[in-house]
Coordinates of C-alpha atoms in Angstrom, one line a residue:
M1 CA -1.2 54.0 37.7
S2 CA 1.4 51.3 37.6
F3 CA -1.0 48.4 37.5
Y4 CA -2.1 46.2 34.7
G5 CA -4.5 43.3 34.2
D6 CA -8.1 42.2 34.7
N7 CA -7.3 38.5 35.5
L8 CA -3.6 38.9 36.3
K9 CA -2.7 41.7 38.7
L10 CA 0.7 43.2 37.7
T11 CA 2.2 46.0 39.8
V12 CA 5.5 47.7 38.9
F13 CA 7.3 49.7 41.5
G14 CA 10.5 51.7 42.1
E15 CA 12.4 54.6 40.5
S16 CA 15.4 54.6 38.2
H17 CA 17.8 55.8 40.9
G18 CA 16.1 54.4 44.0
E19 CA 17.4 51.5 46.0
A20 CA 15.6 49.0 43.7
I21 CA 12.8 48.4 41.2
G22 CA 10.5 45.4 40.9
M23 CA 7.1 43.9 40.4
T24 CA 4.4 41.8 41.9
L25 CA 2.4 39.5 39.8
A26 CA -0.8 37.9 41.2
G27 CA -3.1 35.5 39.3
I28 CA -0.5 33.0 37.9
P29 CA -1.9 29.5 38.5
A30 CA 0.0 27.0 40.5
G31 CA 2.0 24.1 39.0
H32 CA 3.9 25.8 36.2
K33 CA 7.6 24.9 36.1
I34 CA 9.7 28.0 35.1
D35 CA 13.2 27.8 33.8
M36 CA 15.0 30.7 35.4
D37 CA 17.9 30.5 33.1
K38 CA 15.5 31.3 30.2
V39 CA 14.2 34.2 32.2
L40 CA 17.7 35.5 32.6
V41 CA 18.3 35.3 28.9
Q42 CA 15.4 37.7 28.3
M43 CA 16.6 40.0 31.1
A44 CA 20.1 40.2 29.5
R45 CA 18.6 41.1 26.1
R46 CA 17.1 44.3 27.7
A47 CA 19.9 45.1 30.1
P48 CA 21.9 48.3 29.6
G49 CA 25.6 48.8 29.1
K50 CA 26.2 45.9 26.7
D51 CA 25.9 47.5 23.3
K52 CA 27.1 50.7 21.6
T53 CA 23.6 51.7 20.7
A54 CA 22.6 51.7 24.4
T55 CA 23.4 53.7 27.5
P56 CA 26.8 52.9 29.1
R57 CA 25.1 52.6 32.5
L58 CA 25.9 49.0 33.4
E59 CA 23.3 47.1 35.5
K60 CA 23.3 43.4 36.1
D61 CA 19.5 43.3 36.2
F62 CA 19.6 40.2 38.3
P63 CA 16.0 39.5 39.6
S64 CA 15.8 38.5 43.3
V65 CA 12.6 36.4 43.5
K66 CA 11.0 36.8 46.9
S67 CA 7.8 34.7 46.6
G68 CA 5.6 32.7 44.3
F69 CA 7.9 29.8 43.5
L70 CA 8.9 26.5 45.2
N71 CA 11.6 24.5 43.5
S72 CA 11.1 26.6 40.3
V73 CA 7.4 25.8 40.2
T74 CA 4.7 28.4 40.7
T75 CA 2.8 28.1 44.0
G76 CA -0.3 30.1 43.1
A77 CA 0.8 32.9 45.5
P78 CA 1.7 36.3 44.2
I79 CA 5.2 36.4 42.5
A80 CA 7.4 39.2 43.9
C81 CA 10.7 40.2 42.3
V82 CA 13.2 42.9 43.2
I83 CA 16.0 44.2 41.0
E84 CA 18.7 46.4 42.7
N85 CA 19.9 49.6 41.2
T86 CA 23.7 49.6 41.6
N87 CA 25.2 52.0 39.1
T88 CA 23.5 55.4 39.5
R89 CA 24.9 58.9 39.1
S90 CA 22.1 61.0 40.5
G91 CA 24.2 64.2 40.4
D92 CA 23.9 64.3 36.6
Y93 CA 20.2 65.2 37.0
G94 CA 20.5 68.1 39.4
N95 CA 19.7 70.8 36.8
L96 CA 16.5 69.0 35.7
L97 CA 14.8 70.1 38.9
D98 CA 14.4 73.5 37.4
L99 CA 14.9 72.8 33.7
P100 CA 12.5 70.1 32.3
R101 CA 13.7 68.2 29.3
P102 CA 11.8 68.8 26.1
G103 CA 10.1 65.6 25.0
H104 CA 10.3 64.0 28.5
S105 CA 7.9 63.6 31.4
D106 CA 9.8 66.1 33.6
Y107 CA 7.3 68.9 33.2
T108 CA 4.1 67.0 33.2
A109 CA 5.2 65.0 36.2
Y110 CA 6.2 68.3 37.9
V111 CA 2.6 69.6 37.4
K112 CA 0.9 66.3 38.3
Y113 CA 2.8 65.7 41.5
D114 CA 3.4 69.3 42.6
G115 CA 7.1 69.2 42.0
N116 CA 7.6 66.1 44.3
N117 CA 8.4 63.7 41.4
D118 CA 11.8 62.0 41.4
I119 CA 13.6 63.3 38.3
R120 CA 16.8 61.3 38.9
G121 CA 17.1 59.1 35.8
G122 CA 13.5 59.8 35.0
G123 CA 12.3 58.4 38.3
H124 CA 9.2 56.2 37.9
F125 CA 8.9 57.3 34.3
S126 CA 12.2 55.8 33.3
G127 CA 12.8 53.0 30.8
R128 CA 14.6 51.3 33.7
L129 CA 11.1 50.2 34.9
T130 CA 10.9 47.9 31.9
A131 CA 13.3 45.5 33.6
P132 CA 10.6 44.1 35.9
L133 CA 8.2 44.0 32.9
V134 CA 10.6 41.7 31.1
F135 CA 10.8 39.5 34.1
A136 CA 7.0 39.2 34.3
G137 CA 6.8 38.6 30.6
A138 CA 9.6 36.0 30.6
V139 CA 7.7 34.0 33.2
I140 CA 4.4 34.2 31.3
R141 CA 6.0 33.4 28.0
Q142 CA 7.0 30.0 29.3
I143 CA 3.4 29.3 30.4
L144 CA 2.1 30.4 27.0
E145 CA 4.6 28.1 25.2
E146 CA 3.0 25.2 27.1
K147 CA -0.2 26.1 25.3
G148 CA 1.5 26.3 21.9
V149 CA 1.6 30.1 21.9
R150 CA 5.0 31.7 20.9
I151 CA 6.1 35.3 20.7
A152 CA 9.0 37.0 19.0
A153 CA 9.9 40.5 17.9
H154 CA 12.6 42.3 15.9
I155 CA 13.9 45.7 15.1
Q156 CA 11.7 46.6 12.1
S157 CA 13.5 50.0 11.6
I158 CA 15.9 52.4 13.1
G159 CA 15.8 55.9 11.7
S160 CA 15.7 55.5 7.9
V161 CA 17.0 51.9 7.8
S162 CA 14.5 49.1 7.7
D163 CA 14.5 45.4 8.3
E164 CA 12.2 43.0 6.5
K165 CA 8.7 42.7 8.0
F166 CA 7.2 39.4 9.2
D167 CA 5.3 37.5 6.6
L168 CA 1.8 38.1 7.9
V169 CA 0.7 34.5 7.2
N170 CA 3.8 32.3 7.7
I171 CA 6.3 32.8 10.5
P172 CA 8.6 29.8 10.9
D173 CA 9.3 28.5 14.4
E174 CA 13.0 28.5 13.6
L175 CA 12.8 32.3 13.1
I176 CA 11.0 32.8 16.4
E177 CA 13.6 30.7 18.1
R178 CA 16.5 32.7 16.6
L179 CA 15.0 36.1 17.3
N180 CA 14.3 35.2 21.0
S181 CA 18.0 34.7 21.6
E182 CA 19.4 37.8 19.9
S183 CA 20.1 41.2 21.6
F184 CA 20.0 43.0 18.2
A185 CA 17.2 41.0 16.7
L186 CA 16.7 41.2 12.9
I187 CA 15.1 39.1 10.2
D188 CA 17.7 40.3 7.7
R189 CA 21.0 40.4 9.5
T190 CA 22.6 42.3 6.6
V191 CA 21.0 45.6 7.6
E192 CA 22.6 45.6 11.1
E193 CA 25.6 47.6 10.0
A194 CA 23.5 50.3 8.4
M195 CA 21.3 50.5 11.5
R196 CA 24.4 50.8 13.8
T197 CA 25.8 53.5 11.5
E198 CA 22.5 55.4 11.8
V199 CA 22.8 55.3 15.6
E200 CA 26.4 56.3 15.6
A201 CA 25.7 59.3 13.4
A202 CA 23.1 60.6 15.8
K203 CA 25.4 59.9 18.8
A204 CA 28.3 61.7 17.2
E205 CA 26.1 64.8 16.9
L206 CA 25.0 64.4 20.6
D207 CA 21.5 63.5 19.3
S208 CA 19.3 60.4 19.3
V209 CA 17.2 58.3 16.8
G210 CA 14.0 56.3 17.1
G211 CA 12.5 53.3 15.3
V212 CA 9.9 50.6 15.2
V213 CA 9.6 47.1 16.8
E214 CA 7.5 44.5 15.1
C215 CA 6.0 41.6 17.2
V216 CA 4.2 38.4 16.4
V217 CA 2.1 36.2 18.7
K218 CA 1.8 32.8 17.0
G219 CA -0.5 29.9 18.0
L220 CA -3.4 31.7 19.5
P221 CA -6.7 29.9 18.8
A222 CA -9.7 31.7 17.3
G223 CA -12.1 33.3 19.8
I224 CA -9.8 35.1 22.3
G225 CA -11.0 38.6 23.1
G226 CA -14.3 40.5 22.8
P227 CA -16.1 43.4 21.1
L228 CA -15.7 47.1 21.7
F229 CA -13.7 47.8 24.9
D230 CA -12.9 44.2 25.6
G231 CA -10.9 43.6 22.4
L232 CA -7.4 42.0 22.3
E233 CA -6.1 44.9 20.2
G234 CA -7.0 47.3 23.0
A235 CA -5.5 45.1 25.7
I236 CA -2.2 44.8 23.8
A237 CA -2.2 48.5 23.0
K238 CA -2.7 49.5 26.6
A239 CA 0.2 47.3 27.7
V240 CA 2.5 48.5 24.9
F241 CA 1.7 52.2 25.6
G242 CA 2.9 51.5 29.2
V243 CA 6.4 51.1 27.7
P244 CA 8.2 54.5 27.9
A245 CA 8.7 56.2 24.5
V246 CA 6.1 54.3 22.6
K247 CA 4.1 56.8 20.5
G248 CA 2.2 54.6 18.1
V249 CA 0.8 51.0 17.7
E250 CA -0.6 49.4 14.6
F251 CA -1.9 45.9 13.8
G252 CA -1.6 43.9 10.6
I253 CA -0.9 46.4 7.8
G254 CA -2.0 49.2 10.1
F255 CA -2.5 52.6 8.6
D256 CA -1.8 51.3 5.2
C257 CA -5.3 49.8 5.1
A258 CA -6.7 53.3 4.8
K259 CA -5.2 53.5 1.3
L260 CA -7.0 50.3 0.1
R261 CA -10.4 49.3 -1.1
G262 CA -12.4 46.7 0.8
S263 CA -11.7 44.2 -1.9
E264 CA -8.0 44.7 -1.4
N265 CA -8.0 44.8 2.4
N266 CA -10.4 42.0 3.2
D267 CA -8.7 38.7 4.1
S268 CA -10.4 35.8 2.2
F269 CA -11.3 32.8 4.3
R270 CA -10.7 29.2 3.3
Y271 CA -10.5 25.8 4.9
S272 CA -7.2 24.2 5.6
G273 CA -8.2 20.7 6.6
T274 CA -10.9 21.3 9.3
S275 CA -9.4 24.7 10.3
V276 CA -10.5 28.1 8.9
V277 CA -7.6 30.3 7.8
T278 CA -7.2 33.4 5.7
E279 CA -5.4 33.8 2.5
T280 CA -3.8 37.1 3.7
N281 CA -3.6 38.6 7.2
N282 CA -4.0 42.4 6.7
C283 CA -6.1 42.5 9.9
G284 CA -3.1 41.2 11.9
G285 CA -5.0 38.2 13.3
I286 CA -7.8 40.1 15.0
L287 CA -11.3 40.8 13.8
G288 CA -13.9 42.6 16.0
G289 CA -11.4 42.5 18.9
I290 CA -11.3 38.7 18.7
T291 CA -8.5 36.4 17.4
N292 CA -9.3 34.6 14.1
G293 CA -6.6 32.0 14.5
M294 CA -4.0 33.7 12.3
P295 CA -0.8 35.2 13.7
V296 CA -1.3 38.3 15.7
I297 CA 1.1 40.9 14.4
F298 CA 1.6 44.5 15.5
R299 CA 4.2 47.2 15.5
A300 CA 5.2 49.8 18.1
A301 CA 6.8 53.1 17.1
F302 CA 9.5 54.5 19.5
K303 CA 10.3 58.2 19.6
P304 CA 14.0 59.3 19.8
T305 CA 15.4 59.4 23.3
P306 CA 14.6 62.9 24.6
S307 CA 17.7 63.0 26.8
I308 CA 20.2 64.5 24.3
S309 CA 23.2 66.7 24.8
V310 CA 22.3 69.2 22.0
P311 CA 21.4 72.5 23.6
Q312 CA 17.6 72.8 23.8
K313 CA 15.1 75.5 24.6
T314 CA 13.2 75.0 27.8
V315 CA 11.8 77.0 30.8
N316 CA 13.2 77.6 34.3
L317 CA 10.5 76.6 36.7
S318 CA 12.3 78.5 39.6
T319 CA 12.7 81.8 37.9
G320 CA 9.7 81.7 35.6
E321 CA 11.9 82.6 32.6
N322 CA 12.8 81.0 29.3
D323 CA 16.1 79.1 29.5
E324 CA 18.4 76.6 27.8
L325 CA 19.2 73.1 28.7
V326 CA 22.2 70.8 28.0
V327 CA 21.4 67.3 29.4
K328 CA 24.2 65.5 31.3
G329 CA 24.5 61.9 32.2
R330 CA 24.4 58.5 30.4
H331 CA 21.6 58.0 27.9
D332 CA 20.6 55.7 25.1
P333 CA 21.2 57.2 21.6
C334 CA 18.6 54.7 20.5
I335 CA 16.4 52.5 22.7
V336 CA 14.9 50.3 19.9
A337 CA 17.3 47.3 20.2
R338 CA 16.7 47.0 24.0
A339 CA 13.0 47.5 23.5
V340 CA 12.5 44.3 21.5
S341 CA 12.4 42.0 24.6
V342 CA 10.2 44.6 26.4
I343 CA 7.5 44.5 23.6
E344 CA 7.6 40.7 23.6
A345 CA 7.1 40.8 27.4
V346 CA 4.1 43.2 27.4
A347 CA 2.5 41.2 24.5
A348 CA 2.8 38.1 26.6
I349 CA 1.3 39.8 29.7
A350 CA -1.6 41.2 27.7
V351 CA -2.4 38.0 25.8
Y352 CA -2.2 35.7 28.9
D353 CA -4.4 38.1 30.9
M354 CA -7.0 37.9 28.2
M355 CA -6.7 34.1 27.9
L356 CA -7.3 33.7 31.6
G357 CA -10.6 35.5 31.3
E358 CA -11.7 33.0 28.6
V359 CA -11.5 30.0 31.0

C-alpha cells in the first residue's frame, strides 16, 4: 500500500493524470521551524520539464500546504500537502488499456485490480508520485539538520559513464552543500557532458537508459536501528524500493564484499579522541542493522524508463492475441538525474522514522 513508517505515518495519494497528487505526514513533533524556500529548492530539483534528460512535461510542482504548520512552525498536527497536475495529455495513453508496456506495471496492475487501474501516465505507479515524497523528505531533512544529520546524493552512473564514488570515510560538508543545490548532481563535474551524450544517444534511437544514484547520511550517532527485521538497512531499502524504477540497493561496498576475504572486508576499529571510528567503511556505516557512527552510504540502481517509442512485443488484453506496441506521449529518456533528490528524501524519511523510535 501507499503508506510508510512505524513512528511517522506517511501516506502518498493521487494519480499521474488525476486532479492532484499529495501526501499526509503524521508524527512530526511540534516546534520545528521549516524554511519553505529550502523545500521548494528540493521540489525544483525533481520537477520535470527543465532538463534535456527529462520528460518535456512541464509541471510547477508547487506544494499547497493544508495543515500542520503555523507561521512556518510545525504544530504537531498531521501535515497535509497537495500538488496539482496541470499539464496532462491523457489521450497519449489510450492504447495502453489493451497493450501493456513491457517493463512497466501496466500488466501486473491490470491483474491486481481487475482492469480498473488508471493507466494514464502510469496512474498511481507513476514517477510523478515522487513529488510528494520529496516534499516530505525536504521537511524532514531540515529537522535532521538540527540534529547534525546531513544527507546528499549524486548521479553515480548513467549507462556506461560513471562519476566518482563518495569516499566511504570522509565526506566534506562543502560537498554535501554543493550537491544539495544541483539539479545534475555530480562529484566530478567533468563527466556531465559524457553522461548527457549517453542520454542523447538513447533518446535519438527512441530508447532510454538507466543508472545509479549514490547517497550518504552523515552525522548519525552509533546505536540507531536493531537486529534482524528492525535494521536500518531494511528500513532504508523499503523506502528506496518505494521509488518507481529502483531495482537494486547496496550498502557500503555492496556486492563487491562477496569477492573479498574477511581480513579485507572487515573495518578495523580505533579511537579518535573518545569516539570509536573505523579505518575503512566497507559496511556502509551499519553493522547488525545498527549504525556504528560512520557515514551511512548506499546506492540505488534505476532501470531504463520502460516507456520507449521503439516498437515492442506485447499482448492485446482485449483480443487475447500477441501484438506490437509503440508508446506515445512524453517520457524521460533517463530518470536518474531527477531521482537524486527523491533518494535523498526517502533516506531522510527512513532515518528519521527510525530515530523517532529510539527516543
